[in-house]
Amino acid sequence: MGRFDGKVALVTGGARGQGRSHAVRLAAEGADVAVVDVCRQFDSVQYAMSTPDDLAETEKLVREHGRQFLGIQGDVRDVEQVEAAVRQVEEQFGGIDLVCANAGILPSTGPHAQRLEAWFDTVATNLSGVFFTLRAVTPGMVERGRGGAVVITGSTSSFRGVAYKTEMLNPGHMAYGAAKSGVLALMRNYAMALGRYGIRVNTVIPAGVDTPMISNEFFTRDLQADAPPGWMANVMEHGPVQPGDISDAVLFLLSDQAKFVTGTALPVDMGTLLV
Ligand SMILES: NC(=O)c1ccc[n+]([C@@H]2O[C@H](COP(=O)([O-])OP(=O)(O)OC[C@H]3O[C@@H](n4cnc5c(N)ncnc54)[C@H](O)[C@@H]3O)[C@@H](O)[C@H]2O)c1
């Protein structure tokens, strides 16, 4: 018996990184899984984004658990693509019970980050994309009357500033913190309105996670190398965690073990927010 037997999960940004980990772990515990991921590069992002091969790898890993998989190349910045993807999942799997609104970009380094395009892409992905996802899944979840759970991926940037030099006040980096703060407002309102339908909405707050978003030469050279002592420190004196460490918290929030937990932001940050 898995915690998610008979459930259908939708994971945005699940071609790799944390989203892939959530998708595979949900399948391991019994869920059929749909992933929406853009699987291509944005001009505003300096590090390499995911590819169709990454999505195929997620599919392989999900299917190894004997679960159904639906991979959709789609862009959460585009409301019509999000709505079409949700319709496709509902038609194929008969509904959606669990949602990870996880897709995100961090265009904080290089000339890319200095352009206003980086602001617009980041707000469109990390904030509008979460809203479009919540807006698209809500009617079906309410109508089916089976309850459900949503976890949005925030960041320690939802609660604190990280700009230790003026170069970091760039459009990409500023949009990241603004969007990650904004998703908390989405969470609170959706949690309030959907509680009576047995639908819970929470946010996970990761500190550094070892994915290509931060484990890349640009982040290391342009942000970490110059950083003053204690920048992004945590009380456990630990480096970046693994995607599976975030999945542990996400699956808890999606599960019945958290059946009375809604409207909360759960840090998995080794105490970063205490420093
Ligand atoms: N890695 C960290 O240190 C860290 C820390 C805190 C929060 N986060 C957040 O965690 C989430 C997952 O990031 P990750 O660390 O796995 O990074 P990642 O870059 O490995 O994964 C992000 C995925 O989102 C997809 N994506 C990006 N824009 C998209 C769009 N417009 N439409 C659809 N898919 C899109 C990418 O293609 C990629 O597969 C993000 O929201 C990120 O902001 C990451």
PDB file of C-alpha atoms and ligand atoms in Angstrom:
ATOM      1  CA  MET A   1       0.000   0.000   0.000  1.00  0.00           C
ATOM      2  CA  GLY A   2       1.429   3.343  -1.053  1.00  0.00           C
ATOM      3  CA  ARG A   3       0.346   6.672   0.384  1.00  0.00           C
ATOM      4  CA  PHE A   4      -0.843   7.755  -3.079  1.00  0.00           C
ATOM      5  CA  ASP A   5      -2.434   4.587  -4.482  1.00  0.00           C
ATOM      6  CA  GLY A   6      -5.138   5.460  -7.002  1.00  0.00           C
ATOM      7  CA  LYS A   7      -4.171   9.142  -7.099  1.00  0.00           C
ATOM      8  CA  VAL A   8      -3.183  11.258 -10.087  1.00  0.00           C
ATOM      9  CA  ALA A   9      -0.412  13.812  -9.679  1.00  0.00           C
ATOM     10  CA  LEU A  10       0.483  16.776 -11.879  1.00  0.00           C
ATOM     11  CA  VAL A  11       4.034  18.109 -11.553  1.00  0.00           C
ATOM     12  CA  THR A  12       5.143  21.242 -13.390  1.00  0.00           C
ATOM     13  CA  GLY A  13       8.851  21.486 -14.172  1.00  0.00           C
ATOM     14  CA  GLY A  14       9.243  17.752 -13.662  1.00  0.00           C
ATOM     15  CA  ALA A  15      11.672  16.973 -16.485  1.00  0.00           C
ATOM     16  CA  ARG A  16      14.577  17.147 -14.048  1.00  0.00           C
ATOM     17  CA  GLY A  17      15.699  18.446 -10.644  1.00  0.00           C
ATOM     18  CA  GLN A  18      13.248  18.634  -7.779  1.00  0.00           C
ATOM     19  CA  GLY A  19      10.209  18.160 -10.017  1.00  0.00           C
ATOM     20  CA  ARG A  20      11.567  14.877 -11.366  1.00  0.00           C
ATOM     21  CA  SER A  21      12.292  13.701  -7.838  1.00  0.00           C
ATOM     22  CA  HIS A  22       8.729  14.530  -6.726  1.00  0.00           C
ATOM     23  CA  ALA A  23       7.300  12.763  -9.800  1.00  0.00           C
ATOM     24  CA  VAL A  24       9.310   9.583  -9.295  1.00  0.00           C
ATOM     25  CA  ARG A  25       8.691   9.462  -5.553  1.00  0.00           C
ATOM     26  CA  LEU A  26       4.944   9.949  -6.089  1.00  0.00           C
ATOM     27  CA  ALA A  27       4.985   7.059  -8.576  1.00  0.00           C
ATOM     28  CA  ALA A  28       6.944   4.914  -6.114  1.00  0.00           C
ATOM     29  CA  GLU A  29       4.117   5.476  -3.629  1.00  0.00           C
ATOM     30  CA  GLY A  30       1.357   4.593  -6.086  1.00  0.00           C
ATOM     31  CA  ALA A  31       0.392   7.698  -8.087  1.00  0.00           C
ATOM     32  CA  ASP A  32       0.038   8.014 -11.833  1.00  0.00           C
ATOM     33  CA  VAL A  33       1.983  11.080 -12.888  1.00  0.00           C
ATOM     34  CA  ALA A  34       1.709  13.820 -15.484  1.00  0.00           C
ATOM     35  CA  VAL A  35       4.555  16.255 -16.020  1.00  0.00           C
ATOM     36  CA  VAL A  36       4.403  19.604 -17.801  1.00  0.00           C
ATOM     37  CA  ASP A  37       7.815  21.016 -18.641  1.00  0.00           C
ATOM     38  CA  VAL A  38       8.967  23.521 -21.233  1.00  0.00           C
ATOM     39  CA  CYS A  39      12.082  21.446 -22.090  1.00  0.00           C
ATOM     40  CA  ARG A  40      13.876  24.238 -23.905  1.00  0.00           C
ATOM     41  CA  GLN A  41      16.174  27.183 -23.291  1.00  0.00           C
ATOM     42  CA  PHE A  42      15.016  30.727 -22.504  1.00  0.00           C
ATOM     43  CA  ASP A  43      17.295  33.549 -23.745  1.00  0.00           C
ATOM     44  CA  SER A  44      17.079  35.144 -20.311  1.00  0.00           C
ATOM     45  CA  VAL A  45      18.518  32.111 -18.515  1.00  0.00           C
ATOM     46  CA  GLN A  46      22.288  31.620 -18.547  1.00  0.00           C
ATOM     47  CA  TYR A  47      22.475  28.025 -17.223  1.00  0.00           C
ATOM     48  CA  ALA A  48      21.236  25.158 -19.385  1.00  0.00           C
ATOM     49  CA  MET A  49      17.536  24.445 -18.992  1.00  0.00           C
ATOM     50  CA  SER A  50      15.939  21.031 -19.455  1.00  0.00           C
ATOM     51  CA  THR A  51      15.554  19.094 -22.713  1.00  0.00           C
ATOM     52  CA  PRO A  52      13.089  16.557 -24.139  1.00  0.00           C
ATOM     53  CA  ASP A  53      15.643  13.865 -23.170  1.00  0.00           C
ATOM     54  CA  ASP A  54      15.294  14.932 -19.535  1.00  0.00           C
ATOM     55  CA  LEU A  55      11.532  14.499 -19.761  1.00  0.00           C
ATOM     56  CA  ALA A  56      12.037  11.061 -21.330  1.00  0.00           C
ATOM     57  CA  GLU A  57      14.264  10.105 -18.396  1.00  0.00           C
ATOM     58  CA  THR A  58      11.564  11.138 -15.916  1.00  0.00           C
ATOM     59  CA  GLU A  59       9.092   9.015 -17.892  1.00  0.00           C
ATOM     60  CA  LYS A  60      11.416   6.018 -17.728  1.00  0.00           C
ATOM     61  CA  LEU A  61      11.888   6.403 -13.968  1.00  0.00           C
ATOM     62  CA  VAL A  62       8.144   6.760 -13.325  1.00  0.00           C
ATOM     63  CA  ARG A  63       7.292   3.749 -15.488  1.00  0.00           C
ATOM     64  CA  GLU A  64       9.870   1.651 -13.630  1.00  0.00           C
ATOM     65  CA  HIS A  65       7.459   1.902 -10.705  1.00  0.00           C
ATOM     66  CA  GLY A  66       4.679   0.458 -12.855  1.00  0.00           C
ATOM     67  CA  ARG A  67       2.715   3.706 -12.928  1.00  0.00           C
ATOM     68  CA  GLN A  68       1.205   5.547 -15.873  1.00  0.00           C
ATOM     69  CA  PHE A  69       2.978   8.629 -17.167  1.00  0.00           C
ATOM     70  CA  LEU A  70       1.959  11.534 -19.362  1.00  0.00           C
ATOM     71  CA  GLY A  71       4.677  13.964 -20.403  1.00  0.00           C
ATOM     72  CA  ILE A  72       3.610  17.266 -21.916  1.00  0.00           C
ATOM     73  CA  GLN A  73       6.022  19.798 -23.342  1.00  0.00           C
ATOM     74  CA  GLY A  74       4.325  22.995 -22.257  1.00  0.00           C
ATOM     75  CA  ASP A  75       5.163  26.437 -20.964  1.00  0.00           C
ATOM     76  CA  VAL A  76       3.543  27.547 -17.703  1.00  0.00           C
ATOM     77  CA  ARG A  77       3.976  31.174 -18.832  1.00  0.00           C
ATOM     78  CA  ASP A  78       1.215  30.541 -21.371  1.00  0.00           C
ATOM     79  CA  VAL A  79      -2.233  30.237 -19.818  1.00  0.00           C
ATOM     80  CA  GLU A  80      -3.661  28.433 -22.843  1.00  0.00           C
ATOM     81  CA  GLN A  81      -0.914  25.804 -22.770  1.00  0.00           C
ATOM     82  CA  VAL A  82      -1.494  25.237 -19.066  1.00  0.00           C
ATOM     83  CA  GLU A  83      -5.252  24.868 -19.529  1.00  0.00           C
ATOM     84  CA  ALA A  84      -4.800  22.508 -22.485  1.00  0.00           C
ATOM     85  CA  ALA A  85      -2.329  20.403 -20.491  1.00  0.00           C
ATOM     86  CA  VAL A  86      -4.682  20.137 -17.513  1.00  0.00           C
ATOM     87  CA  ARG A  87      -7.573  19.136 -19.824  1.00  0.00           C
ATOM     88  CA  GLN A  88      -5.355  16.461 -21.385  1.00  0.00           C
ATOM     89  CA  VAL A  89      -4.406  15.032 -17.994  1.00  0.00           C
ATOM     90  CA  GLU A  90      -8.019  15.058 -16.800  1.00  0.00           C
ATOM     91  CA  GLU A  91      -9.198  13.305 -19.957  1.00  0.00           C
ATOM     92  CA  GLN A  92      -6.479  10.674 -19.884  1.00  0.00           C
ATOM     93  CA  PHE A  93      -6.359   9.979 -16.141  1.00  0.00           C
ATOM     94  CA  GLY A  94      -9.908  10.942 -15.093  1.00  0.00           C
ATOM     95  CA  GLY A  95      -8.940  13.838 -12.838  1.00  0.00           C
ATOM     96  CA  ILE A  96      -6.121  15.355 -10.808  1.00  0.00           C
ATOM     97  CA  ASP A  97      -5.713  14.833  -7.040  1.00  0.00           C
ATOM     98  CA  LEU A  98      -2.219  16.109  -6.309  1.00  0.00           C
ATOM     99  CA  VAL A  99      -0.381  19.097  -7.750  1.00  0.00           C
ATOM    100  CA  CYS A 100       3.233  20.233  -7.485  1.00  0.00           C
ATOM    101  CA  ALA A 101       3.470  23.785  -8.854  1.00  0.00           C
ATOM    102  CA  ASN A 102       7.229  23.551  -9.085  1.00  0.00           C
ATOM    103  CA  ALA A 103       8.420  24.970 -12.446  1.00  0.00           C
ATOM    104  CA  GLY A 104      10.825  27.843 -11.977  1.00  0.00           C
ATOM    105  CA  ILE A 105      13.798  29.740 -13.358  1.00  0.00           C
ATOM    106  CA  LEU A 106      16.579  31.727 -11.687  1.00  0.00           C
ATOM    107  CA  PRO A 107      18.091  34.103 -14.235  1.00  0.00           C
ATOM    108  CA  SER A 108      20.318  35.868 -11.736  1.00  0.00           C
ATOM    109  CA  THR A 109      23.707  35.827 -13.436  1.00  0.00           C
ATOM    110  CA  GLY A 110      25.411  37.168 -16.560  1.00  0.00           C
ATOM    111  CA  PRO A 111      24.247  39.716 -19.127  1.00  0.00           C
ATOM    112  CA  HIS A 112      21.008  37.767 -19.413  1.00  0.00           C
ATOM    113  CA  ALA A 113      19.973  38.725 -15.906  1.00  0.00           C
ATOM    114  CA  GLN A 114      20.411  42.448 -16.611  1.00  0.00           C
ATOM    115  CA  ARG A 115      17.724  42.560 -19.291  1.00  0.00           C
ATOM    116  CA  LEU A 116      14.114  43.331 -18.497  1.00  0.00           C
ATOM    117  CA  GLU A 117      13.241  40.146 -20.366  1.00  0.00           C
ATOM    118  CA  ALA A 118      14.637  38.285 -17.342  1.00  0.00           C
ATOM    119  CA  TRP A 119      12.119  40.081 -15.100  1.00  0.00           C
ATOM    120  CA  PHE A 120       9.204  39.228 -17.376  1.00  0.00           C
ATOM    121  CA  ASP A 121      10.229  35.583 -17.901  1.00  0.00           C
ATOM    122  CA  THR A 122      10.696  35.041 -14.176  1.00  0.00           C
ATOM    123  CA  VAL A 123       7.446  36.644 -13.067  1.00  0.00           C
ATOM    124  CA  ALA A 124       5.678  34.790 -15.894  1.00  0.00           C
ATOM    125  CA  THR A 125       7.104  31.419 -14.859  1.00  0.00           C
ATOM    126  CA  ASN A 126       7.524  31.597 -11.087  1.00  0.00           C
ATOM    127  CA  LEU A 127       4.383  33.618 -10.255  1.00  0.00           C
ATOM    128  CA  SER A 128       1.936  33.696 -13.186  1.00  0.00           C
ATOM    129  CA  GLY A 129       2.764  30.069 -13.992  1.00  0.00           C
ATOM    130  CA  VAL A 130       1.771  29.022 -10.467  1.00  0.00           C
ATOM    131  CA  PHE A 131      -1.461  31.020 -10.715  1.00  0.00           C
ATOM    132  CA  PHE A 132      -2.290  29.572 -14.137  1.00  0.00           C
ATOM    133  CA  THR A 133      -1.708  26.063 -12.769  1.00  0.00           C
ATOM    134  CA  LEU A 134      -3.883  26.608  -9.679  1.00  0.00           C
ATOM    135  CA  ARG A 135      -6.578  28.294 -11.756  1.00  0.00           C
ATOM    136  CA  ALA A 136      -6.646  25.451 -14.282  1.00  0.00           C
ATOM    137  CA  VAL A 137      -6.785  22.543 -11.807  1.00  0.00           C
ATOM    138  CA  THR A 138      -9.257  24.041  -9.314  1.00  0.00           C
ATOM    139  CA  PRO A 139     -12.606  23.600 -11.134  1.00  0.00           C
ATOM    140  CA  GLY A 140     -12.011  19.887 -11.789  1.00  0.00           C
ATOM    141  CA  MET A 141     -10.761  19.210  -8.256  1.00  0.00           C
ATOM    142  CA  VAL A 142     -13.797  20.947  -6.744  1.00  0.00           C
ATOM    143  CA  GLU A 143     -16.271  19.337  -9.138  1.00  0.00           C
ATOM    144  CA  ARG A 144     -15.044  15.775  -8.584  1.00  0.00           C
ATOM    145  CA  GLY A 145     -15.430  16.214  -4.835  1.00  0.00           C
ATOM    146  CA  ARG A 146     -12.481  13.955  -3.998  1.00  0.00           C
ATOM    147  CA  GLY A 147     -10.499  16.659  -2.193  1.00  0.00           C
ATOM    148  CA  GLY A 148      -6.827  16.942  -3.007  1.00  0.00           C
ATOM    149  CA  ALA A 149      -3.603  18.696  -2.191  1.00  0.00           C
ATOM    150  CA  VAL A 150      -1.346  21.262  -3.823  1.00  0.00           C
ATOM    151  CA  VAL A 151       2.245  22.101  -2.967  1.00  0.00           C
ATOM    152  CA  ILE A 152       3.793  25.246  -4.430  1.00  0.00           C
ATOM    153  CA  THR A 153       7.581  25.518  -4.495  1.00  0.00           C
ATOM    154  CA  GLY A 154       8.699  28.719  -2.829  1.00  0.00           C
ATOM    155  CA  SER A 155      12.223  29.574  -1.711  1.00  0.00           C
ATOM    156  CA  THR A 156      13.992  31.135   1.226  1.00  0.00           C
ATOM    157  CA  SER A 157      13.754  34.183  -1.105  1.00  0.00           C
ATOM    158  CA  SER A 158      10.036  34.144  -0.246  1.00  0.00           C
ATOM    159  CA  PHE A 159      11.068  35.525   3.159  1.00  0.00           C
ATOM    160  CA  ARG A 160      14.444  37.239   2.889  1.00  0.00           C
ATOM    161  CA  GLY A 161      16.730  39.271   0.684  1.00  0.00           C
ATOM    162  CA  VAL A 162      19.930  37.752  -0.650  1.00  0.00           C
ATOM    163  CA  ALA A 163      21.467  40.637  -2.638  1.00  0.00           C
ATOM    164  CA  TYR A 164      24.878  41.287  -1.108  1.00  0.00           C
ATOM    165  CA  LYS A 165      26.038  43.514  -4.027  1.00  0.00           C
ATOM    166  CA  THR A 166      24.358  46.038  -6.319  1.00  0.00           C
ATOM    167  CA  GLU A 167      24.887  43.783  -9.363  1.00  0.00           C
ATOM    168  CA  MET A 168      22.382  41.433  -7.754  1.00  0.00           C
ATOM    169  CA  LEU A 169      19.655  44.079  -7.989  1.00  0.00           C
ATOM    170  CA  ASN A 170      19.197  42.922 -11.565  1.00  0.00           C
ATOM    171  CA  PRO A 171      15.806  42.240 -13.174  1.00  0.00           C
ATOM    172  CA  GLY A 172      16.172  38.449 -13.068  1.00  0.00           C
ATOM    173  CA  HIS A 173      17.198  38.245  -9.453  1.00  0.00           C
ATOM    174  CA  MET A 174      14.674  40.829  -8.255  1.00  0.00           C
ATOM    175  CA  ALA A 175      11.878  39.057 -10.081  1.00  0.00           C
ATOM    176  CA  TYR A 176      12.847  35.768  -8.439  1.00  0.00           C
ATOM    177  CA  GLY A 177      12.347  37.081  -4.901  1.00  0.00           C
ATOM    178  CA  ALA A 178       9.242  39.050  -5.874  1.00  0.00           C
ATOM    179  CA  ALA A 179       7.654  35.998  -7.500  1.00  0.00           C
ATOM    180  CA  LYS A 180       8.595  33.631  -4.673  1.00  0.00           C
ATOM    181  CA  SER A 181       7.053  36.087  -2.198  1.00  0.00           C
ATOM    182  CA  GLY A 182       3.978  36.429  -4.391  1.00  0.00           C
ATOM    183  CA  VAL A 183       3.218  32.717  -4.399  1.00  0.00           C
ATOM    184  CA  LEU A 184       2.599  32.910  -0.651  1.00  0.00           C
ATOM    185  CA  ALA A 185      -0.371  35.213  -1.331  1.00  0.00           C
ATOM    186  CA  LEU A 186      -1.686  32.745  -3.909  1.00  0.00           C
ATOM    187  CA  MET A 187      -1.304  29.934  -1.394  1.00  0.00           C
ATOM    188  CA  ARG A 188      -3.168  31.760   1.375  1.00  0.00           C
ATOM    189  CA  ASN A 189      -6.126  32.673  -0.814  1.00  0.00           C
ATOM    190  CA  TYR A 190      -6.439  29.282  -2.505  1.00  0.00           C
ATOM    191  CA  ALA A 191      -6.112  27.528   0.863  1.00  0.00           C
ATOM    192  CA  MET A 192      -8.887  29.710   2.313  1.00  0.00           C
ATOM    193  CA  ALA A 193     -11.311  29.208  -0.546  1.00  0.00           C
ATOM    194  CA  LEU A 194     -10.659  25.503  -1.150  1.00  0.00           C
ATOM    195  CA  GLY A 195     -10.537  24.233   2.439  1.00  0.00           C
ATOM    196  CA  ARG A 196     -14.272  23.446   2.533  1.00  0.00           C
ATOM    197  CA  TYR A 197     -13.768  21.133  -0.453  1.00  0.00           C
ATOM    198  CA  GLY A 198     -11.047  19.164   1.300  1.00  0.00           C
ATOM    199  CA  ILE A 199      -8.368  20.670  -0.924  1.00  0.00           C
ATOM    200  CA  ARG A 200      -5.240  21.757   0.920  1.00  0.00           C
ATOM    201  CA  VAL A 201      -2.683  24.235  -0.443  1.00  0.00           C
ATOM    202  CA  ASN A 202       0.783  24.560   1.051  1.00  0.00           C
ATOM    203  CA  THR A 203       4.231  25.814   0.076  1.00  0.00           C
ATOM    204  CA  VAL A 204       7.598  24.137   0.514  1.00  0.00           C
ATOM    205  CA  ILE A 205      10.519  26.483   1.170  1.00  0.00           C
ATOM    206  CA  PRO A 206      13.799  24.947   0.031  1.00  0.00           C
ATOM    207  CA  ALA A 207      17.176  26.525   0.724  1.00  0.00           C
ATOM    208  CA  GLY A 208      19.942  25.528  -1.707  1.00  0.00           C
ATOM    209  CA  VAL A 209      19.196  22.321  -3.602  1.00  0.00           C
ATOM    210  CA  ASP A 210      21.750  20.516  -5.727  1.00  0.00           C
ATOM    211  CA  THR A 211      20.110  20.905  -9.148  1.00  0.00           C
ATOM    212  CA  PRO A 212      21.372  22.574 -12.358  1.00  0.00           C
ATOM    213  CA  MET A 213      19.645  25.792 -11.219  1.00  0.00           C
ATOM    214  CA  ILE A 214      22.423  26.499  -8.703  1.00  0.00           C
ATOM    215  CA  SER A 215      24.955  23.736  -9.395  1.00  0.00           C
ATOM    216  CA  ASN A 216      26.331  25.528 -12.434  1.00  0.00           C
ATOM    217  CA  GLU A 217      29.507  27.449 -13.241  1.00  0.00           C
ATOM    218  CA  PHE A 218      27.736  30.858 -13.392  1.00  0.00           C
ATOM    219  CA  PHE A 219      26.169  30.649  -9.934  1.00  0.00           C
ATOM    220  CA  THR A 220      29.444  29.413  -8.460  1.00  0.00           C
ATOM    221  CA  ARG A 221      31.587  32.082 -10.141  1.00  0.00           C
ATOM    222  CA  ASP A 222      29.332  35.153 -10.052  1.00  0.00           C
ATOM    223  CA  LEU A 223      27.484  34.686  -6.765  1.00  0.00           C
ATOM    224  CA  GLN A 224      29.209  32.225  -4.461  1.00  0.00           C
ATOM    225  CA  ALA A 225      32.836  33.173  -5.159  1.00  0.00           C
ATOM    226  CA  ASP A 226      32.414  36.839  -4.086  1.00  0.00           C
ATOM    227  CA  ALA A 227      29.968  36.251  -1.278  1.00  0.00           C
ATOM    228  CA  PRO A 228      30.756  37.592   2.196  1.00  0.00           C
ATOM    229  CA  PRO A 229      31.217  35.000   4.945  1.00  0.00           C
ATOM    230  CA  GLY A 230      27.878  33.734   6.152  1.00  0.00           C
ATOM    231  CA  TRP A 231      25.985  34.475   2.928  1.00  0.00           C
ATOM    232  CA  MET A 232      23.119  31.978   2.769  1.00  0.00           C
ATOM    233  CA  ALA A 233      24.519  30.253   5.862  1.00  0.00           C
ATOM    234  CA  ASN A 234      22.396  27.846   7.865  1.00  0.00           C
ATOM    235  CA  VAL A 235      22.519  26.700  11.453  1.00  0.00           C
ATOM    236  CA  MET A 236      23.318  23.109  10.493  1.00  0.00           C
ATOM    237  CA  GLU A 237      26.450  24.206   8.608  1.00  0.00           C
ATOM    238  CA  HIS A 238      25.353  22.047   5.675  1.00  0.00           C
ATOM    239  CA  GLY A 239      25.720  22.606   1.937  1.00  0.00           C
ATOM    240  CA  PRO A 240      22.941  22.234  -0.618  1.00  0.00           C
ATOM    241  CA  VAL A 241      20.502  19.391   0.021  1.00  0.00           C
ATOM    242  CA  GLN A 242      19.424  16.798  -2.530  1.00  0.00           C
ATOM    243  CA  PRO A 243      16.120  16.960  -4.460  1.00  0.00           C
ATOM    244  CA  GLY A 244      14.895  13.905  -2.539  1.00  0.00           C
ATOM    245  CA  ASP A 245      15.205  15.847   0.716  1.00  0.00           C
ATOM    246  CA  ILE A 246      12.641  18.319  -0.634  1.00  0.00           C
ATOM    247  CA  SER A 247      10.470  15.461  -1.937  1.00  0.00           C
ATOM    248  CA  ASP A 248      10.280  14.103   1.629  1.00  0.00           C
ATOM    249  CA  ALA A 249       8.545  17.324   2.710  1.00  0.00           C
ATOM    250  CA  VAL A 250       6.456  17.678  -0.448  1.00  0.00           C
ATOM    251  CA  LEU A 251       5.115  14.133  -0.168  1.00  0.00           C
ATOM    252  CA  PHE A 252       4.317  14.702   3.500  1.00  0.00           C
ATOM    253  CA  LEU A 253       2.313  17.827   2.601  1.00  0.00           C
ATOM    254  CA  LEU A 254       0.518  15.962  -0.199  1.00  0.00           C
ATOM    255  CA  SER A 255      -0.272  12.968   2.011  1.00  0.00           C
ATOM    256  CA  ASP A 256      -2.998  12.279   4.550  1.00  0.00           C
ATOM    257  CA  GLN A 257      -0.367  12.609   7.252  1.00  0.00           C
ATOM    258  CA  ALA A 258      -0.802  16.350   6.651  1.00  0.00           C
ATOM    259  CA  LYS A 259      -4.589  16.129   6.407  1.00  0.00           C
ATOM    260  CA  PHE A 260      -5.124  19.155   8.652  1.00  0.00           C
ATOM    261  CA  VAL A 261      -2.185  21.179   7.325  1.00  0.00           C
ATOM    262  CA  THR A 262      -3.128  23.951   4.900  1.00  0.00           C
ATOM    263  CA  GLY A 263      -1.984  27.481   4.131  1.00  0.00           C
ATOM    264  CA  THR A 264       1.458  26.920   5.551  1.00  0.00           C
ATOM    265  CA  ALA A 265       4.985  27.445   4.259  1.00  0.00           C
ATOM    266  CA  LEU A 266       7.294  24.630   5.376  1.00  0.00           C
ATOM    267  CA  PRO A 267      10.991  25.481   5.300  1.00  0.00           C
ATOM    268  CA  VAL A 268      13.411  22.671   4.473  1.00  0.00           C
ATOM    269  CA  ASP A 269      16.299  25.026   4.922  1.00  0.00           C
ATOM    270  CA  MET A 270      18.575  23.704   7.679  1.00  0.00           C
ATOM    271  CA  GLY A 271      17.655  26.835   9.620  1.00  0.00           C
ATOM    272  CA  THR A 272      18.690  29.303   6.906  1.00  0.00           C
ATOM    273  CA  LEU A 273      15.817  31.593   7.880  1.00  0.00           C
ATOM    274  CA  LEU A 274      17.134  31.750  11.446  1.00  0.00           C
ATOM    275  CA  VAL A 275      20.460  33.271  10.406  1.00  0.00           C
TER     276      VAL A 275
HETATM  277  N1  LIG B   1      17.793  24.651  -6.675  1.00  0.00           N
HETATM  278  C1  LIG B   1      17.638  25.478  -5.628  1.00  0.00           C
HETATM  279  O1  LIG B   1      18.599  25.803  -4.918  1.00  0.00           O
HETATM  280  C2  LIG B   1      16.257  26.015  -5.298  1.00  0.00           C
HETATM  281  C3  LIG B   1      16.064  26.607  -4.040  1.00  0.00           C
HETATM  282  C4  LIG B   1      14.792  27.080  -3.702  1.00  0.00           C
HETATM  283  C5  LIG B   1      13.753  26.953  -4.589  1.00  0.00           C
HETATM  284  N2  LIG B   1      13.983  26.371  -5.822  1.00  0.00           N
HETATM  285  C6  LIG B   1      12.825  26.232  -6.716  1.00  0.00           C
HETATM  286  O2  LIG B   1      12.598  24.860  -6.928  1.00  0.00           O
HETATM  287  C7  LIG B   1      11.883  24.680  -8.159  1.00  0.00           C
HETATM  288  C8  LIG B   1      12.533  23.589  -8.967  1.00  0.00           C
HETATM  289  O3  LIG B   1      13.825  24.023  -9.376  1.00  0.00           O
HETATM  290  P1  LIG B   1      15.072  23.024  -9.503  1.00  0.00           P
HETATM  291  O4  LIG B   1      15.996  23.359  -8.406  1.00  0.00           O
HETATM  292  O5  LIG B   1      14.600  21.642  -9.655  1.00  0.00           O
HETATM  293  O6  LIG B   1      15.739  23.584 -10.874  1.00  0.00           O
HETATM  294  P2  LIG B   1      15.799  22.954 -12.346  1.00  0.00           P
HETATM  295  O7  LIG B   1      16.271  24.069 -13.215  1.00  0.00           O
HETATM  296  O8  LIG B   1      16.578  21.696 -12.336  1.00  0.00           O
HETATM  297  O9  LIG B   1      14.286  22.564 -12.682  1.00  0.00           O
HETATM  298  C9  LIG B   1      13.318  23.490 -13.052  1.00  0.00           C
HETATM  299  C10 LIG B   1      12.451  22.870 -14.133  1.00  0.00           C
HETATM  300  O10 LIG B   1      11.401  23.813 -14.459  1.00  0.00           O
HETATM  301  C11 LIG B   1      11.265  23.834 -15.855  1.00  0.00           C
HETATM  302  N3  LIG B   1      10.697  25.108 -16.288  1.00  0.00           N
HETATM  303  C12 LIG B   1      11.281  26.331 -16.206  1.00  0.00           C
HETATM  304  N4  LIG B   1      10.492  27.257 -16.736  1.00  0.00           N
HETATM  305  C13 LIG B   1       9.378  26.628 -17.171  1.00  0.00           C
HETATM  306  C14 LIG B   1       8.205  27.069 -17.806  1.00  0.00           C
HETATM  307  N5  LIG B   1       8.006  28.361 -18.115  1.00  0.00           N
HETATM  308  N6  LIG B   1       7.243  26.156 -18.096  1.00  0.00           N
HETATM  309  C15 LIG B   1       7.426  24.851 -17.781  1.00  0.00           C
HETATM  310  N7  LIG B   1       8.546  24.372 -17.195  1.00  0.00           N
HETATM  311  C16 LIG B   1       9.508  25.266 -16.884  1.00  0.00           C
HETATM  312  C17 LIG B   1      12.675  23.647 -16.372  1.00  0.00           C
HETATM  313  O11 LIG B   1      12.665  23.247 -17.738  1.00  0.00           O
HETATM  314  C18 LIG B   1      13.220  22.589 -15.419  1.00  0.00           C
HETATM  315  O12 LIG B   1      12.982  21.287 -15.885  1.00  0.00           O
HETATM  316  C19 LIG B   1      11.871  26.043  -8.820  1.00  0.00           C
HETATM  317  O13 LIG B   1      10.629  26.680  -8.591  1.00  0.00           O
HETATM  318  C20 LIG B   1      12.968  26.801  -8.102  1.00  0.00           C
HETATM  319  O14 LIG B   1      12.794  28.184  -8.147  1.00  0.00           O
HETATM  320  C21 LIG B   1      15.197  25.908  -6.187  1.00  0.00           C
END
